[in-house]
Amino acid sequence: MAEPQDMILPLLREMRTELQTGFSDVCRQFVAVDARFDRLERQCDDFREAMTGESMLGRCAAAGVGKRLDAIERRLVILEKTD
């Protein structure tokens, strides 16, 4: 009859090899997922910058409209005083 250590040690070596292979696969998958997250974060940053840029343009345009409205209101006040 074979000794227990003669049966157990080969099984443990086989298990170690399978675990190392599995961990290598998982590590490769994490690298791929990290790359996808990095790409998504860059896209979100680009989108955020684009939205901020548009809102800045909108604010500038609104400021221009506000100045024009102020000028019109001043002229109306003058016209009302003359009546």
Coordinates of N, CA and C in Angstrom, one line a residue:
M1 N 0.8 -1.2 0.0 CA 0.0 0.0 0.0 C 0.9 1.2 0.0
A2 N 0.4 2.3 -0.7 CA 1.2 3.5 -0.8 C 1.1 4.3 0.4
E3 N 2.1 5.0 0.7 CA 2.1 5.9 1.9 C 1.2 7.1 1.6
P4 N 0.6 7.6 2.7 CA -0.3 8.8 2.5 C 0.4 10.0 1.8
Q5 N 1.7 10.2 2.3 CA 2.4 11.3 1.7 C 2.7 11.2 0.2
D6 N 2.8 9.9 -0.2 CA 3.0 9.7 -1.6 C 1.8 10.0 -2.5
M7 N 0.6 9.9 -1.8 CA -0.6 10.3 -2.5 C -1.0 11.8 -2.4
I8 N -0.7 12.3 -1.2 CA -1.1 13.7 -0.9 C -0.2 14.7 -1.6
L9 N 1.1 14.5 -1.6 CA 2.0 15.5 -2.2 C 1.8 15.7 -3.7
P10 N 1.6 14.6 -4.5 CA 1.2 14.9 -5.9 C -0.1 15.7 -6.1
L11 N -1.1 15.4 -5.2 CA -2.3 16.1 -5.3 C -2.1 17.6 -4.9
L12 N -1.4 17.8 -3.9 CA -1.1 19.2 -3.5 C -0.4 20.0 -4.6
R13 N 0.6 19.3 -5.2 CA 1.3 20.0 -6.3 C 0.4 20.3 -7.5
E14 N -0.5 19.4 -7.8 CA -1.5 19.6 -8.9 C -2.4 20.7 -8.5
M15 N -2.9 20.8 -7.3 CA -3.7 21.8 -6.8 C -3.0 23.2 -6.9
R16 N -1.8 23.2 -6.5 CA -1.0 24.5 -6.5 C -0.9 25.0 -8.0
T17 N -0.6 24.1 -8.9 CA -0.5 24.4 -10.3 C -1.8 25.0 -10.8
E18 N -2.9 24.3 -10.5 CA -4.2 24.8 -11.0 C -4.6 26.2 -10.4
L19 N -4.3 26.3 -9.1 CA -4.5 27.6 -8.5 C -3.7 28.7 -9.1
Q20 N -2.4 28.5 -9.3 CA -1.6 29.5 -10.0 C -2.1 29.9 -11.3
T21 N -2.5 28.9 -12.1 CA -3.1 29.2 -13.4 C -4.4 30.0 -13.3
G22 N -5.2 29.6 -12.4 CA -6.5 30.4 -12.1 C -6.2 31.8 -11.7
F23 N -5.2 32.0 -10.8 CA -4.9 33.4 -10.4 C -4.3 34.2 -11.5
S24 N -3.5 33.6 -12.4 CA -3.0 34.3 -13.5 C -4.1 34.7 -14.4
D25 N -5.1 33.9 -14.6 CA -6.3 34.3 -15.5 C -7.0 35.4 -14.8
V26 N -7.2 35.4 -13.5 CA -8.0 36.4 -12.9 C -7.2 37.7 -12.9
C27 N -5.9 37.7 -12.8 CA -5.0 38.9 -12.9 C -5.1 39.5 -14.3
R28 N -5.1 38.7 -15.3 CA -5.3 39.2 -16.7 C -6.6 39.9 -16.9
Q29 N -7.7 39.3 -16.3 CA -9.0 39.9 -16.4 C -9.1 41.2 -15.7
F30 N -8.4 41.3 -14.5 CA -8.4 42.6 -13.8 C -7.7 43.6 -14.6
V31 N -6.6 43.3 -15.2 CA -5.9 44.2 -16.1 C -6.8 44.7 -17.2
A32 N -7.5 43.8 -17.8 CA -8.4 44.2 -18.9 C -9.6 45.1 -18.3
V33 N -10.1 44.8 -17.2 CA -11.2 45.6 -16.6 C -10.6 47.0 -16.2
D34 N -9.4 47.0 -15.6 CA -8.8 48.3 -15.2 C -8.6 49.2 -16.5
A35 N -8.2 48.6 -17.6 CA -8.0 49.4 -18.8 C -9.4 49.9 -19.3
R36 N -10.4 49.1 -19.2 CA -11.8 49.6 -19.6 C -12.2 50.8 -18.7
F37 N -12.0 50.6 -17.3 CA -12.4 51.7 -16.4 C -11.6 53.0 -16.7
D38 N -10.3 52.8 -17.0 CA -9.5 54.0 -17.4 C -10.0 54.7 -18.6
R39 N -10.4 53.9 -19.6 CA -11.0 54.5 -20.8 C -12.3 55.2 -20.5
L40 N -13.2 54.6 -19.7 CA -14.4 55.2 -19.3 C -14.2 56.5 -18.5
E41 N -13.3 56.5 -17.6 CA -13.0 57.7 -16.9 C -12.5 58.8 -17.8
R42 N -11.7 58.5 -18.7 CA -11.3 59.5 -19.7 C -12.4 60.1 -20.5
Q43 N -13.3 59.2 -20.9 CA -14.5 59.6 -21.6 C -15.4 60.5 -20.8
C44 N -15.6 60.1 -19.5 CA -16.4 60.9 -18.6 C -15.7 62.3 -18.4
D45 N -14.4 62.3 -18.2 CA -13.7 63.6 -18.1 C -13.9 64.5 -19.3
D46 N -13.7 63.9 -20.5 CA -13.9 64.6 -21.7 C -15.3 65.2 -21.8
F47 N -16.3 64.3 -21.5 CA -17.7 64.8 -21.5 C -17.9 65.9 -20.5
R48 N -17.4 65.8 -19.3 CA -17.5 66.8 -18.3 C -16.9 68.1 -18.8
E49 N -15.7 68.0 -19.4 CA -15.1 69.3 -19.9 C -15.9 69.9 -21.0
A50 N -16.5 69.0 -21.9 CA -17.3 69.6 -23.0 C -18.6 70.3 -22.4
M51 N -19.2 69.7 -21.5 CA -20.4 70.3 -20.9 C -20.0 71.6 -20.2
T52 N -18.9 71.6 -19.5 CA -18.5 72.8 -18.8 C -18.2 73.9 -19.8
G53 N -17.6 73.5 -20.9 CA -17.3 74.5 -22.0 C -18.6 75.1 -22.6
E54 N -19.6 74.2 -22.8 CA -20.9 74.7 -23.3 C -21.6 75.6 -22.4
S55 N -21.5 75.3 -21.1 CA -22.2 76.1 -20.1 C -21.5 77.5 -20.0
M56 N -20.1 77.5 -20.2 CA -19.4 78.7 -20.2 C -19.8 79.6 -21.4
L57 N -20.0 79.0 -22.5 CA -20.4 79.7 -23.7 C -21.8 80.3 -23.4
G58 N -22.7 79.4 -22.8 CA -24.0 79.9 -22.5 C -24.0 81.1 -21.5
R59 N -23.1 81.0 -20.5 CA -23.1 82.1 -19.6 C -22.6 83.4 -20.2
C60 N -21.6 83.2 -21.1 CA -21.1 84.4 -21.8 C -22.2 85.0 -22.7
A61 N -23.0 84.2 -23.4 CA -24.1 84.7 -24.2 C -25.1 85.3 -23.3
A62 N -25.5 84.7 -22.2 CA -26.5 85.2 -21.3 C -26.0 86.6 -20.8
A63 N -24.7 86.7 -20.5 CA -24.2 88.0 -20.0 C -24.3 89.0 -21.0
G64 N -24.1 88.7 -22.3 CA -24.3 89.6 -23.4 C -25.7 90.1 -23.5
V65 N -26.6 89.1 -23.4 CA -28.1 89.5 -23.4 C -28.4 90.3 -22.2
G66 N -27.9 90.0 -21.1 CA -28.2 90.8 -19.9 C -27.8 92.2 -20.0
K67 N -26.6 92.4 -20.6 CA -26.1 93.8 -20.8 C -27.0 94.6 -21.8
R68 N -27.4 93.9 -22.8 CA -28.3 94.5 -23.8 C -29.7 94.9 -23.1
L69 N -30.2 94.0 -22.3 CA -31.5 94.2 -21.6 C -31.3 95.4 -20.6
D70 N -30.2 95.5 -20.0 CA -29.9 96.6 -19.0 C -30.0 97.9 -19.8
A71 N -29.3 97.9 -21.0 CA -29.3 99.1 -21.8 C -30.7 99.5 -22.2
I72 N -31.5 98.5 -22.6 CA -32.9 98.8 -23.0 C -33.7 99.3 -21.9
E73 N -33.5 98.7 -20.7 CA -34.3 99.2 -19.5 C -33.9 100.6 -19.1
R74 N -32.6 101.0 -19.3 CA -32.2 102.3 -19.0 C -32.8 103.3 -19.9
R75 N -32.9 102.9 -21.2 CA -33.6 103.8 -22.2 C -35.1 103.9 -21.9
L76 N -35.7 102.9 -21.5 CA -37.1 102.9 -21.1 C -37.4 103.9 -20.0
V77 N -36.5 103.8 -19.0 CA -36.6 104.7 -17.8 C -36.5 106.1 -18.2
I78 N -35.6 106.4 -19.1 CA -35.4 107.8 -19.6 C -36.7 108.2 -20.4
L79 N -37.2 107.3 -21.2 CA -38.4 107.6 -22.0 C -39.6 107.9 -21.1
E80 N -39.7 107.1 -20.0 CA -40.8 107.2 -19.1 C -40.7 108.5 -18.3
K81 N -39.5 109.0 -18.0 CA -39.4 110.2 -17.3 C -39.7 111.4 -18.2
T82 N -39.5 111.3 -19.5 CA -39.8 112.4 -20.4 C -41.3 112.5 -20.7
D83 N -42.1 111.5 -20.4 CA -43.5 111.6 -20.7 C -44.2 112.3 -19.7

